Coordinates of C-alpha atoms (C1' of nucleotides) and ligand atoms in Angstrom, one line a residue:
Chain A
X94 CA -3.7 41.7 18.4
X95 CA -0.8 40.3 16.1
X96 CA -1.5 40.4 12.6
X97 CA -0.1 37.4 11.4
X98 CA -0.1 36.4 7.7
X99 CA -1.8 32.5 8.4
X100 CA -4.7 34.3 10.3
X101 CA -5.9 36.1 6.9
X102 CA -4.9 32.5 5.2
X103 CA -7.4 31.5 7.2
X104 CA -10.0 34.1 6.6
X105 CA -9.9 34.3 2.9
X106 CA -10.5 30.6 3.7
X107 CA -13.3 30.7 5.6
X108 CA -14.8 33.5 2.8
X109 CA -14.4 30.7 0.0
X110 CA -15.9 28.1 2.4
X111 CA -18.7 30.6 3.4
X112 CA -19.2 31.1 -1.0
X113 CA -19.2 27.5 -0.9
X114 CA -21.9 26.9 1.8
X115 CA -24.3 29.6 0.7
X116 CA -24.1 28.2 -3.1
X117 CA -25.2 25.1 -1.5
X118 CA -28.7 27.0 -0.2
X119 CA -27.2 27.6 3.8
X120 CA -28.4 30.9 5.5
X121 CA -26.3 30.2 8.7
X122 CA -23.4 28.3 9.7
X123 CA -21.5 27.6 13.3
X124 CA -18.3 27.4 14.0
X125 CA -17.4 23.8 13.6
X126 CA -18.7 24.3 9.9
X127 CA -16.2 26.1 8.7
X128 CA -14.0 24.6 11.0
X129 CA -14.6 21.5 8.6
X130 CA -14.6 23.6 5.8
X131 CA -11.3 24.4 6.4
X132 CA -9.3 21.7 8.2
X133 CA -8.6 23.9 11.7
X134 CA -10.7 23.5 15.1
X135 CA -13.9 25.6 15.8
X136 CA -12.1 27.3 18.8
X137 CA -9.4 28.6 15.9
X138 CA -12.8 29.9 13.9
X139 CA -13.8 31.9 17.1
X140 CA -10.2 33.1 17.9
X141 CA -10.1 34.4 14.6
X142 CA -13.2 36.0 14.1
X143 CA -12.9 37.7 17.8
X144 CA -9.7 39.5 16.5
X145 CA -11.8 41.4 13.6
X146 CA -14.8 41.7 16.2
X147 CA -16.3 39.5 13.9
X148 CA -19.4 38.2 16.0
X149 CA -22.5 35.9 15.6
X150 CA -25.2 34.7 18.1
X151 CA -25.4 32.3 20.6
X152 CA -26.6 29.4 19.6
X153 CA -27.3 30.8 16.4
X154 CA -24.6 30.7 14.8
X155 CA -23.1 33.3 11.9
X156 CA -25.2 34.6 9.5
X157 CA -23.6 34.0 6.0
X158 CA -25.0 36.6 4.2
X159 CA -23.1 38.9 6.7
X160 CA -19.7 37.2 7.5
X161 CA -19.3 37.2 3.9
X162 CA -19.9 40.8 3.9
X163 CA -17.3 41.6 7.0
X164 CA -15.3 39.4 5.5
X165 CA -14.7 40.9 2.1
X166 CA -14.6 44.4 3.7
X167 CA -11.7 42.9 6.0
X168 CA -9.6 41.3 3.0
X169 CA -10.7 44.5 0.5
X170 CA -13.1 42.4 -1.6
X171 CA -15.3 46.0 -1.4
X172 CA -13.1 47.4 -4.6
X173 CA -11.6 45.6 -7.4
X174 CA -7.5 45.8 -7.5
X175 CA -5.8 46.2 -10.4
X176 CA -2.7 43.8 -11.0
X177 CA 0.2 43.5 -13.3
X178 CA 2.3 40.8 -14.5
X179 CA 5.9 40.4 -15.2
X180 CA 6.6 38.3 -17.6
X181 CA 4.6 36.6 -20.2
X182 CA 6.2 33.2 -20.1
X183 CA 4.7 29.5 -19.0
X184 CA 3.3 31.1 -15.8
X185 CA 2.9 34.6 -16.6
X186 CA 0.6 33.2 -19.3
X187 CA -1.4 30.7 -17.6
X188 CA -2.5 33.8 -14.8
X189 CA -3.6 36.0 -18.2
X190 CA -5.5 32.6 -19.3
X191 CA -7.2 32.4 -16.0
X192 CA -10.5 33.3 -15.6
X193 CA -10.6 32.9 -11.9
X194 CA -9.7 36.3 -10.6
X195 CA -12.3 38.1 -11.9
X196 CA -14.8 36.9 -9.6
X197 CA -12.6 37.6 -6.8
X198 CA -12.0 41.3 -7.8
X199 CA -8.2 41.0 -8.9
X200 CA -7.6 42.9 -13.0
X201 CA -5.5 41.7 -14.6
X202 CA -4.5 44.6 -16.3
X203 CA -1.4 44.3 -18.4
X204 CA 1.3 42.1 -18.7
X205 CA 5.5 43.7 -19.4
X206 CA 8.1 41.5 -21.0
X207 CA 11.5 42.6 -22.4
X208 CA 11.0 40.1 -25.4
X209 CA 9.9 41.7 -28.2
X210 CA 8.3 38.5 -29.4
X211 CA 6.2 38.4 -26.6
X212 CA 4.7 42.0 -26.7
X213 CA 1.2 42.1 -28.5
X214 CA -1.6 44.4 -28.0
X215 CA -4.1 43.0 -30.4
X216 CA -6.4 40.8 -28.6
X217 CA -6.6 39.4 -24.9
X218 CA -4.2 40.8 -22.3
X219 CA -1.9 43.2 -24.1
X220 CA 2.2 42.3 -23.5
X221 CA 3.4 46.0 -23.2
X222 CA 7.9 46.5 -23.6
X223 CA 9.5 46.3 -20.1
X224 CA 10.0 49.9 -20.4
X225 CA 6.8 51.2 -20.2
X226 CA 6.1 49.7 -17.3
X227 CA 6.8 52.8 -15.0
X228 CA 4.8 55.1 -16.8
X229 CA 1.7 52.8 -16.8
X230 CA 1.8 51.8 -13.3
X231 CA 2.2 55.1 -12.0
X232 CA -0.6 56.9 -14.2
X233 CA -3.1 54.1 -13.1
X234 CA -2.0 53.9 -9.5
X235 CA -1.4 49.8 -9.7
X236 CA 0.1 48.7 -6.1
X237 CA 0.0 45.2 -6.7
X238 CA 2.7 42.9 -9.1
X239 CA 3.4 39.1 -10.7
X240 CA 6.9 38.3 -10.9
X241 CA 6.9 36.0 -13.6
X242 CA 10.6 36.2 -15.2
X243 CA 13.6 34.1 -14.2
X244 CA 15.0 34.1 -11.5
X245 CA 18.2 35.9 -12.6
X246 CA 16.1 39.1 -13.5
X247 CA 13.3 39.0 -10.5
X248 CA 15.6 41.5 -8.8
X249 CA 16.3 43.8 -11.1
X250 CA 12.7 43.9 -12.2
X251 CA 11.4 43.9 -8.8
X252 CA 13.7 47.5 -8.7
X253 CA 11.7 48.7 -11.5
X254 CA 8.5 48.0 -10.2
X255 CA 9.2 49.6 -6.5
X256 CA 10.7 52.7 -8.5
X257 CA 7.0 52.3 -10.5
X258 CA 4.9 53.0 -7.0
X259 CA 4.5 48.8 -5.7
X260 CA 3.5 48.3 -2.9
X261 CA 3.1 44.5 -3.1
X262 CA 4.7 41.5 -4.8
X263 CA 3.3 37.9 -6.1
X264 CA 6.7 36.2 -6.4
X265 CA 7.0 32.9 -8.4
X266 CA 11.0 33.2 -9.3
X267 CA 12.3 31.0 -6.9
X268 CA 14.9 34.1 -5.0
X269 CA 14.8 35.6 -2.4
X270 CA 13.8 39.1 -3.5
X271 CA 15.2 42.5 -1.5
X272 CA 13.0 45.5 -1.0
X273 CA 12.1 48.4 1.5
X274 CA 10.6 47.4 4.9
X275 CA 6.8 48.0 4.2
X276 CA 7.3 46.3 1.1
X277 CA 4.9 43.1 0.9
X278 CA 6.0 40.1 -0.8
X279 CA 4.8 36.7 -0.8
X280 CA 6.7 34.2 -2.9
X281 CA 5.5 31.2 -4.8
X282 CA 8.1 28.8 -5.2
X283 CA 6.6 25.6 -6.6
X284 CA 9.6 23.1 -6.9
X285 CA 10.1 23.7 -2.9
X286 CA 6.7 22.6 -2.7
X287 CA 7.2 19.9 -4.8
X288 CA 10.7 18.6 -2.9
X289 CA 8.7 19.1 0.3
X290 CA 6.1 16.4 -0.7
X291 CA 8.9 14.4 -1.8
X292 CA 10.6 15.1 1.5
X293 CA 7.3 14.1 3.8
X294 CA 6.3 11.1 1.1
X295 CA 9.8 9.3 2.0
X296 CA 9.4 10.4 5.8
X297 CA 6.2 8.5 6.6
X298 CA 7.3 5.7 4.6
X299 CA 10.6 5.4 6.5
X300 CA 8.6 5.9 10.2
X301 CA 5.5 4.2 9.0
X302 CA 7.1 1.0 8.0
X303 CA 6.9 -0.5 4.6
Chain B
X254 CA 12.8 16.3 17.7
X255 CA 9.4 17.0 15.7
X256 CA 9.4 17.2 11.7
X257 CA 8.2 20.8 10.9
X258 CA 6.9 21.7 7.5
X259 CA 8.4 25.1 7.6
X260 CA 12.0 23.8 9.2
X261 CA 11.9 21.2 5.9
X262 CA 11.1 24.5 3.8
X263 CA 14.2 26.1 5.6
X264 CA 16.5 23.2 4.5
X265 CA 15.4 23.7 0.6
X266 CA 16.0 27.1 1.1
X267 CA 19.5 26.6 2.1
X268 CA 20.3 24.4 0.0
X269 CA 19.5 26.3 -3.0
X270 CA 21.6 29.5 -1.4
X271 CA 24.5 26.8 -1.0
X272 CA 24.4 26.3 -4.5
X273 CA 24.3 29.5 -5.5
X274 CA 26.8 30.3 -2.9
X275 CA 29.0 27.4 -4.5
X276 CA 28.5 28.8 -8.0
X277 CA 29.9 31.6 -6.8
X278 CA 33.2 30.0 -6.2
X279 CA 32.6 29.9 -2.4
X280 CA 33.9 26.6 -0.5
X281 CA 32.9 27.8 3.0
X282 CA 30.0 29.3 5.0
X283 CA 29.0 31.1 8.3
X284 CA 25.7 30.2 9.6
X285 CA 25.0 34.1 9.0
X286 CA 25.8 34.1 5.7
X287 CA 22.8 31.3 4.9
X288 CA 20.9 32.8 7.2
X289 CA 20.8 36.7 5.3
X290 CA 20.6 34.6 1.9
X291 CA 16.9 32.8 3.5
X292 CA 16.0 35.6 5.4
X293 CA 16.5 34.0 8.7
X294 CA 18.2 34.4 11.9
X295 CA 21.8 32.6 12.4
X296 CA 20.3 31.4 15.3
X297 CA 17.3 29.5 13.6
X298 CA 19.9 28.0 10.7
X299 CA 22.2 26.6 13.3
X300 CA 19.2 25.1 15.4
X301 CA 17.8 23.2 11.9
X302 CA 21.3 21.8 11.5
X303 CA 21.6 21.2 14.6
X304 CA 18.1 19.1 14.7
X305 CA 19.3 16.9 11.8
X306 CA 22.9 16.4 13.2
X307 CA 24.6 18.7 10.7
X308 CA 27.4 19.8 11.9
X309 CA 30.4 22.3 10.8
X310 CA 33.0 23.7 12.2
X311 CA 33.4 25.8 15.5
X312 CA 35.4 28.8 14.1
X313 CA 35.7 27.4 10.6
X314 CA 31.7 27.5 9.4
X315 CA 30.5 25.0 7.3
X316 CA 31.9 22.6 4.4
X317 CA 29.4 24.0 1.5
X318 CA 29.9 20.6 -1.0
X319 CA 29.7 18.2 2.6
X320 CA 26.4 20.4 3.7
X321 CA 24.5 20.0 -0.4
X322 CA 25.5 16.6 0.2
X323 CA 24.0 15.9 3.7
X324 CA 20.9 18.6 3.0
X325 CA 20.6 16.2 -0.5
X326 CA 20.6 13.0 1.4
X327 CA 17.7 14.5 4.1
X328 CA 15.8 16.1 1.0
X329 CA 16.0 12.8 -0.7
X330 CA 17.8 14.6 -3.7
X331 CA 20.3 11.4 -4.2
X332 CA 17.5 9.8 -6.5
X333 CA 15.8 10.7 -9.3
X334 CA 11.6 11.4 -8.5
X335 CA 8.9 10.7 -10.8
X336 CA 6.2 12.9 -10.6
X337 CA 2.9 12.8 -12.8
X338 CA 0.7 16.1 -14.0
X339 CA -3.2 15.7 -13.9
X340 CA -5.1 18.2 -16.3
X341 CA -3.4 19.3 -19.1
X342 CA -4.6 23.5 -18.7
X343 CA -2.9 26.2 -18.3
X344 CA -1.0 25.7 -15.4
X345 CA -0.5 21.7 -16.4
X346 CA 1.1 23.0 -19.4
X347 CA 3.0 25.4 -17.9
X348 CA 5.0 23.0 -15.5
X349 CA 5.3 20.6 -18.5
X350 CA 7.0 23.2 -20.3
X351 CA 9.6 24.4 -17.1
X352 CA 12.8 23.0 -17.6
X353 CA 13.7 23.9 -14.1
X354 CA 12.6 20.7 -12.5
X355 CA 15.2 18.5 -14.2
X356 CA 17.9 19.8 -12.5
X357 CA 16.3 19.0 -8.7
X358 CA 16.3 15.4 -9.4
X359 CA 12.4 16.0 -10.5
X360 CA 11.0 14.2 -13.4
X361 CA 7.4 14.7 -14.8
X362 CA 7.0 11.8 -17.1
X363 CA 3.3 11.7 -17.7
X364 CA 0.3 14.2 -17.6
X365 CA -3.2 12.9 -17.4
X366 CA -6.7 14.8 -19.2
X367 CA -10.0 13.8 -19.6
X368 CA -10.4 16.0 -22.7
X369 CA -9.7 13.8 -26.1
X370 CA -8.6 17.4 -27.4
X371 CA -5.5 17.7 -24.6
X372 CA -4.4 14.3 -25.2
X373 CA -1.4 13.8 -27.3
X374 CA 1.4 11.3 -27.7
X375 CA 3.8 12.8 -30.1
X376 CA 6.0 15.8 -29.0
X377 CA 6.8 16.6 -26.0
X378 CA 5.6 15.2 -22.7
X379 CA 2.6 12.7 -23.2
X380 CA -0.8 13.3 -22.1
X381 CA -3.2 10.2 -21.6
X382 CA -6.8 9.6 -21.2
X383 CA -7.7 9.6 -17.7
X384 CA -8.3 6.1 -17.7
X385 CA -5.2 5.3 -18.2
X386 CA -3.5 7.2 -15.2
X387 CA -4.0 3.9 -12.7
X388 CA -2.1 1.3 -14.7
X389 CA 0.6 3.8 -15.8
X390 CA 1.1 4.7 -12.0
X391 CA 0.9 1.4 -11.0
X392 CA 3.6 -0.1 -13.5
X393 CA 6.1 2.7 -12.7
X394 CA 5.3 3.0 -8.5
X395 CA 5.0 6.7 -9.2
X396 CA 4.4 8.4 -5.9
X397 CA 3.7 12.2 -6.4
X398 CA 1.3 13.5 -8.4
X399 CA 0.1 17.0 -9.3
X400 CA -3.3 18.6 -9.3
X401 CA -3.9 21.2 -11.8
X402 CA -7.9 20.4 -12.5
X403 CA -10.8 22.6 -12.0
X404 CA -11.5 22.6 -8.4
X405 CA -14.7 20.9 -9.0
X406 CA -12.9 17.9 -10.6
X407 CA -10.1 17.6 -7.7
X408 CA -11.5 15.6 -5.5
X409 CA -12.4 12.6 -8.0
X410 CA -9.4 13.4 -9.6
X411 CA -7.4 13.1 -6.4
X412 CA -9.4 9.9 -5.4
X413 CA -8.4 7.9 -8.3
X414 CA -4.4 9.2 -7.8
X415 CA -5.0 7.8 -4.5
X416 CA -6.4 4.5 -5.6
X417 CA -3.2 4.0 -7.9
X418 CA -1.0 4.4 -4.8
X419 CA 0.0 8.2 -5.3
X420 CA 0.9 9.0 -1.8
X421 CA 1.9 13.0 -1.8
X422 CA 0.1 15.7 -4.0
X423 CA 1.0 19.3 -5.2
X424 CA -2.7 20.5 -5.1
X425 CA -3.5 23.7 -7.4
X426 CA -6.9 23.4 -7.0
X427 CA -8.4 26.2 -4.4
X428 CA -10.3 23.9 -2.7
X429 CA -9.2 21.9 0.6
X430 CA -8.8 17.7 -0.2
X431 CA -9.3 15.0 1.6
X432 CA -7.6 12.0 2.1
X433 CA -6.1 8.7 3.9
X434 CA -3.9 10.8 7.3
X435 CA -0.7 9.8 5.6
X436 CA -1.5 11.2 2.4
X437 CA 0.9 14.3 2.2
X438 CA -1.0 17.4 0.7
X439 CA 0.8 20.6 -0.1
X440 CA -1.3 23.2 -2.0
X441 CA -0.9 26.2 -4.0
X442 CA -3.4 28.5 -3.7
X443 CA -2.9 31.5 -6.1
X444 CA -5.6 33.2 -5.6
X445 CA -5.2 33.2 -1.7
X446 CA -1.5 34.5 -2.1
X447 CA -2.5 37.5 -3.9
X448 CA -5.4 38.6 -1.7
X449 CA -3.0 38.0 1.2
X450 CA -0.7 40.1 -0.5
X451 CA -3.4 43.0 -1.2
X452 CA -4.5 42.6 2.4
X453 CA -1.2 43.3 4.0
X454 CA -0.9 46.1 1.2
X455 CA -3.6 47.8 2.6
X456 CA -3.1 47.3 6.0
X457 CA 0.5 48.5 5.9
X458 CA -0.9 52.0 4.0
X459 CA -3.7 52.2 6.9
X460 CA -1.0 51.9 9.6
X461 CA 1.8 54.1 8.5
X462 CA -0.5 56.8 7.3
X463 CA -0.8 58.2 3.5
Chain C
dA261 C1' -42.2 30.2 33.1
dG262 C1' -38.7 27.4 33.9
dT263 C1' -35.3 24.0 32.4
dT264 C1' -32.3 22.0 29.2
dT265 C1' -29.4 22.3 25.3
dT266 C1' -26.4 24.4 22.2
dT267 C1' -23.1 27.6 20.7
dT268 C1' -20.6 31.7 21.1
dG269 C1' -16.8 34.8 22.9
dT270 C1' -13.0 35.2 25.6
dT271 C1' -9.7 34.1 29.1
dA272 C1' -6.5 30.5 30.6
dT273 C1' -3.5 26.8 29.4
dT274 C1' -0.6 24.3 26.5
dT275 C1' 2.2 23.6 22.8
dT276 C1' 5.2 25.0 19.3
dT277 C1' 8.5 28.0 17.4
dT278 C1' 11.8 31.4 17.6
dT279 C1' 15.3 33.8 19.8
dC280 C1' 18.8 34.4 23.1
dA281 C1' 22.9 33.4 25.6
dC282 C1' 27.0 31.3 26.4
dA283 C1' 30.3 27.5 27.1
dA284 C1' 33.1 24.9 24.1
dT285 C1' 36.4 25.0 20.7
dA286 C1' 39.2 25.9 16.8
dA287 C1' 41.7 29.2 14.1
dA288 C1' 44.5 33.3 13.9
dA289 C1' 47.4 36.5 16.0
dT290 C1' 51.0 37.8 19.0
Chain D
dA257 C1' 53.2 28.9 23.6
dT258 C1' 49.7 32.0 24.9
dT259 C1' 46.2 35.1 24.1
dT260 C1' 42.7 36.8 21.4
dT261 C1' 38.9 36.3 18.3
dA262 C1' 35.3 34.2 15.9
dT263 C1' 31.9 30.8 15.4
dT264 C1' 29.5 26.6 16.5
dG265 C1' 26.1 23.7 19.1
dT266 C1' 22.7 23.5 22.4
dG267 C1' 20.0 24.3 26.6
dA268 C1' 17.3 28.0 28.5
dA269 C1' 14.1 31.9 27.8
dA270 C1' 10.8 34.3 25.4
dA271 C1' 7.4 34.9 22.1
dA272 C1' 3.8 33.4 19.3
dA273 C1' 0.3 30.4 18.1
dA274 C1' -3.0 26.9 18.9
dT275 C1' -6.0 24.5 21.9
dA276 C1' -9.0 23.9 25.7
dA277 C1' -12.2 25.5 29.0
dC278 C1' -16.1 27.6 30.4
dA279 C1' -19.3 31.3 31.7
dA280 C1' -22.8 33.9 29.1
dA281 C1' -26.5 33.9 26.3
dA282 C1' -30.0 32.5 23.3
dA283 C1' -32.9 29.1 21.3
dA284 C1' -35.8 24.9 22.0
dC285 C1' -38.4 22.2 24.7
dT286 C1' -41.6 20.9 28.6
Ligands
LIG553 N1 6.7 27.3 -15.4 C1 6.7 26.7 -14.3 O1 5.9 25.7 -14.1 C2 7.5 27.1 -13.1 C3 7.7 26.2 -12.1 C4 8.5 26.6 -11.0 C5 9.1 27.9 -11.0 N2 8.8 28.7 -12.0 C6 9.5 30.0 -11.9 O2 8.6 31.0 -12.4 C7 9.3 32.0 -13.2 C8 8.7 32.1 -14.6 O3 8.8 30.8 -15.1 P1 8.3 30.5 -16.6 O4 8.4 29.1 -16.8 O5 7.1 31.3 -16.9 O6 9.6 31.2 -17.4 P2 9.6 31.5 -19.0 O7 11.0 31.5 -19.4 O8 8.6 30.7 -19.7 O9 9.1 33.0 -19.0 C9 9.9 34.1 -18.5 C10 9.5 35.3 -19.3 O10 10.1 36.4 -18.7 C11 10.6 37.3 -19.7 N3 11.7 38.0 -19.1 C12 13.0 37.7 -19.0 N4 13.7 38.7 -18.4 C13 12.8 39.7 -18.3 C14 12.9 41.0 -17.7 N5 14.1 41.5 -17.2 N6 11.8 41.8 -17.7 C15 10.7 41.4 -18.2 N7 10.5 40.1 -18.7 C16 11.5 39.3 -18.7 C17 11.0 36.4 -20.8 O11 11.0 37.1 -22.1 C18 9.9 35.3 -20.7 O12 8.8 35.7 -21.5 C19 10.7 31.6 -13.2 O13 11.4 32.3 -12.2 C20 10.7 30.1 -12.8 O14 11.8 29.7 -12.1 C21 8.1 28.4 -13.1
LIG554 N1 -4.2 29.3 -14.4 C1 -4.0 30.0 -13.3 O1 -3.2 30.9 -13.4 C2 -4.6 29.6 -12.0 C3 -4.6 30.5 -11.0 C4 -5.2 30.2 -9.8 C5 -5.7 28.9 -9.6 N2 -5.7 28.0 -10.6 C6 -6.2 26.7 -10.4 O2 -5.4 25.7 -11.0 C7 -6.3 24.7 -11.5 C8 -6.0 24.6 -13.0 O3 -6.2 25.8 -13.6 P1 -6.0 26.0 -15.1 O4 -6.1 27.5 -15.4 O5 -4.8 25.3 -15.6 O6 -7.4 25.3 -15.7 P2 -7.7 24.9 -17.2 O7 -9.2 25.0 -17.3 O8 -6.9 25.7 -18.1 O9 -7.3 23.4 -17.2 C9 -7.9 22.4 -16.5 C10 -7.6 21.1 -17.3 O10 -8.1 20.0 -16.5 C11 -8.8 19.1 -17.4 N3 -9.8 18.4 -16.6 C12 -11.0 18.8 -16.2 N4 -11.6 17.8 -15.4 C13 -10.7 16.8 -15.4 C14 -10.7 15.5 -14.8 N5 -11.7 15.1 -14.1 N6 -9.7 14.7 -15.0 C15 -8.6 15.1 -15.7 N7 -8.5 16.3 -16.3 C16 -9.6 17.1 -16.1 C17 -9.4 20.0 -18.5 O11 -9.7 19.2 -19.6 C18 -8.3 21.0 -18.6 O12 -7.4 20.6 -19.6 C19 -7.7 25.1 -11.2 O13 -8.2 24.5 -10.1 C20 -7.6 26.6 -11.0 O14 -8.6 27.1 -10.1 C21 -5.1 28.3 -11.8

DNA sequence: AGTTTTTTGTTATTTTTTTCACAATAAAAT
DNA sequence: ATTTTATTGTGAAAAAAATAACAAAAAACT
């Protein structure tokens, strides 16, 4: 049993379907359901779920109530995680605007910049100075990061944060960031996403005639 | 000779190290050097290369300015693209405000709200009624389109994109869309990228002890 | 009660992706 | 000019992931 990072994709997937369905009144829901729900095949829901010894009944189903349960216990939706942000720019402040992660146990907490301009502690999420980051994170035990800054300084504050105590990295400068081994970092780089459309968009029109 | 989503991720990827690398006053490059810049095995660099008929130099490396060029060509960077923004929030606004785009031969030229109180003409990039969205893509044959509604409005949302003749979509909206098979859908899921990252966080600290 | 139907859970198969291995070759060194 | 060294390009091998297949089991039906 691999652990491979598009398996728990998929089964944070298969938890928002599974909100989804049981908002919508279902008690139980088979395989090919969320298969549906989530644009893989109902064998690939199975495999999945067999890997966590995640189990249902024979034809009966899953019981939502309960792989919602399982689910959030595998992908640590049983405690709330605090989270800081780097960087109170365009994206550092559109994830403090966002009212989103609440519901899926993810704090906000506090944001860091090194801009004086940006720092506030009045209302809403208070912008602390870069240099207090260290002592906050470590006296409140935060494992989890943004990376909000350009990419020119994600390094150096990535440093600062792993000196800080964490453990794990939300990564939108578009870098390729260097850490220790069990350092986790996933990276959001939205232009590549963007020249990727572009990419496919032209393919198809080039194979697909027209 | 099968067109890979993550192989086409490799080639922005390299591309954006050969620039740096060029920046850098470098003129040549070992498949090694690209490949510690991505985080990739020589192996795997010179096998995408050699998949699109990129070829260097046995002994001498690679050409950096002939590689941007050909990488440009296959990533469609020798025209300019115009993309379009729909929902004016906080992540709309955001990437209306990043400058970063420019420079990749990405232009947004429009964003599109259905709240009077978003829409604005004057300053900066324009945002127009919803209604207007079809005609405007229309007139300009804009292709790419990005969704940054509530995921509740996504769907309609992406519906009429389609019906204008919008044929690849940068989806922000956690919520999976459906479409015409040679609509091209790439989505950013946020949410999912941190509770992957809090996942592996966890997993790594069960593992290695502490 | 027995039969049919449906759906799971898991093993086997296939496909895809990555990695290895090495001959071909060009530059550098002798 | 010959030898050594370094690096590509690609076909073969290995690893990983996805898909299919199907026996086991439970519900529904007769
Ligand atoms: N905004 C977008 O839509 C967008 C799109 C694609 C990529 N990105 C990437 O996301 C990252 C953030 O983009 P943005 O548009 O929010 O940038 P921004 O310039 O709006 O904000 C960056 C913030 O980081 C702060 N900062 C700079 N150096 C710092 C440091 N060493 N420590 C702490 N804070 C520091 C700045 O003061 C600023 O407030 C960038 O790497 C960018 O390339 C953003
Ligand atoms: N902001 C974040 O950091 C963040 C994080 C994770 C996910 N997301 C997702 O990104 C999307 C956008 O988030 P946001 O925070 O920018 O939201 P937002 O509420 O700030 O903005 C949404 C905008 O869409 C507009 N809108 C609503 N329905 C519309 C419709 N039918 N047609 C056109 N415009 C419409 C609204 O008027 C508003 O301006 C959401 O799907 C959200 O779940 C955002």
């Amino acid at each position: 049993m691999t652990i491979n990072k598009n398996c728990i994709i998929r089964l944070s997937r298969y938890k928002n379907a599974l909100y989804r369905l049981k908002n919508l009144g279902f008690v139980k829901v088979f395989s090919d359901n969320l298969a549906d729900a989530v644009g893989v095949l109902p064998s690939q829901v199975r495999k999945d779920f067999s890997l966590f010894g995640l189990t249902g009944n024979r034809r009966g189903g899953y019981n939502i109530d309960e792989l919602i349960e399982s689910l959030g216990n595998i992908l640590g939706k049983d405690k709330v995680h605090e989270v800081i942000v780097v960087g109170a720019g365009n994206i550092g402040t559109a994830l403090m605007n966002y009212k989103g992660f609440e519901q899926e146990g993810i704090n906000l907490v506090a944001c860091f910049d090194i801009d004086p301009a940006k720092q506030k502690k009045a209302s809403g999420m208070p912008v602390f100075p870069l240099e207090e980051l260290k002592d906050f994170v470590k006296q409140r035990s935060v494992r989890i990061g943004i990376i909000a800054v350009p990419d020119i300084a994600a390094q150096q504050v990535l440093d600062i944060m792993i000196s800080a105590g964490i453990k794990g990295i939300l990564n939108f400068a578009p870098i390729r960031l260097r850490g220790p081994e069990d350092l986790v970092v996933n990276n959001i780089n939205v232009e590549l996403e963007l020249e990727n459309v572009i990419y496919f968009v032209n393919a198809l029109r080039k194979t697909r005639g027209k």
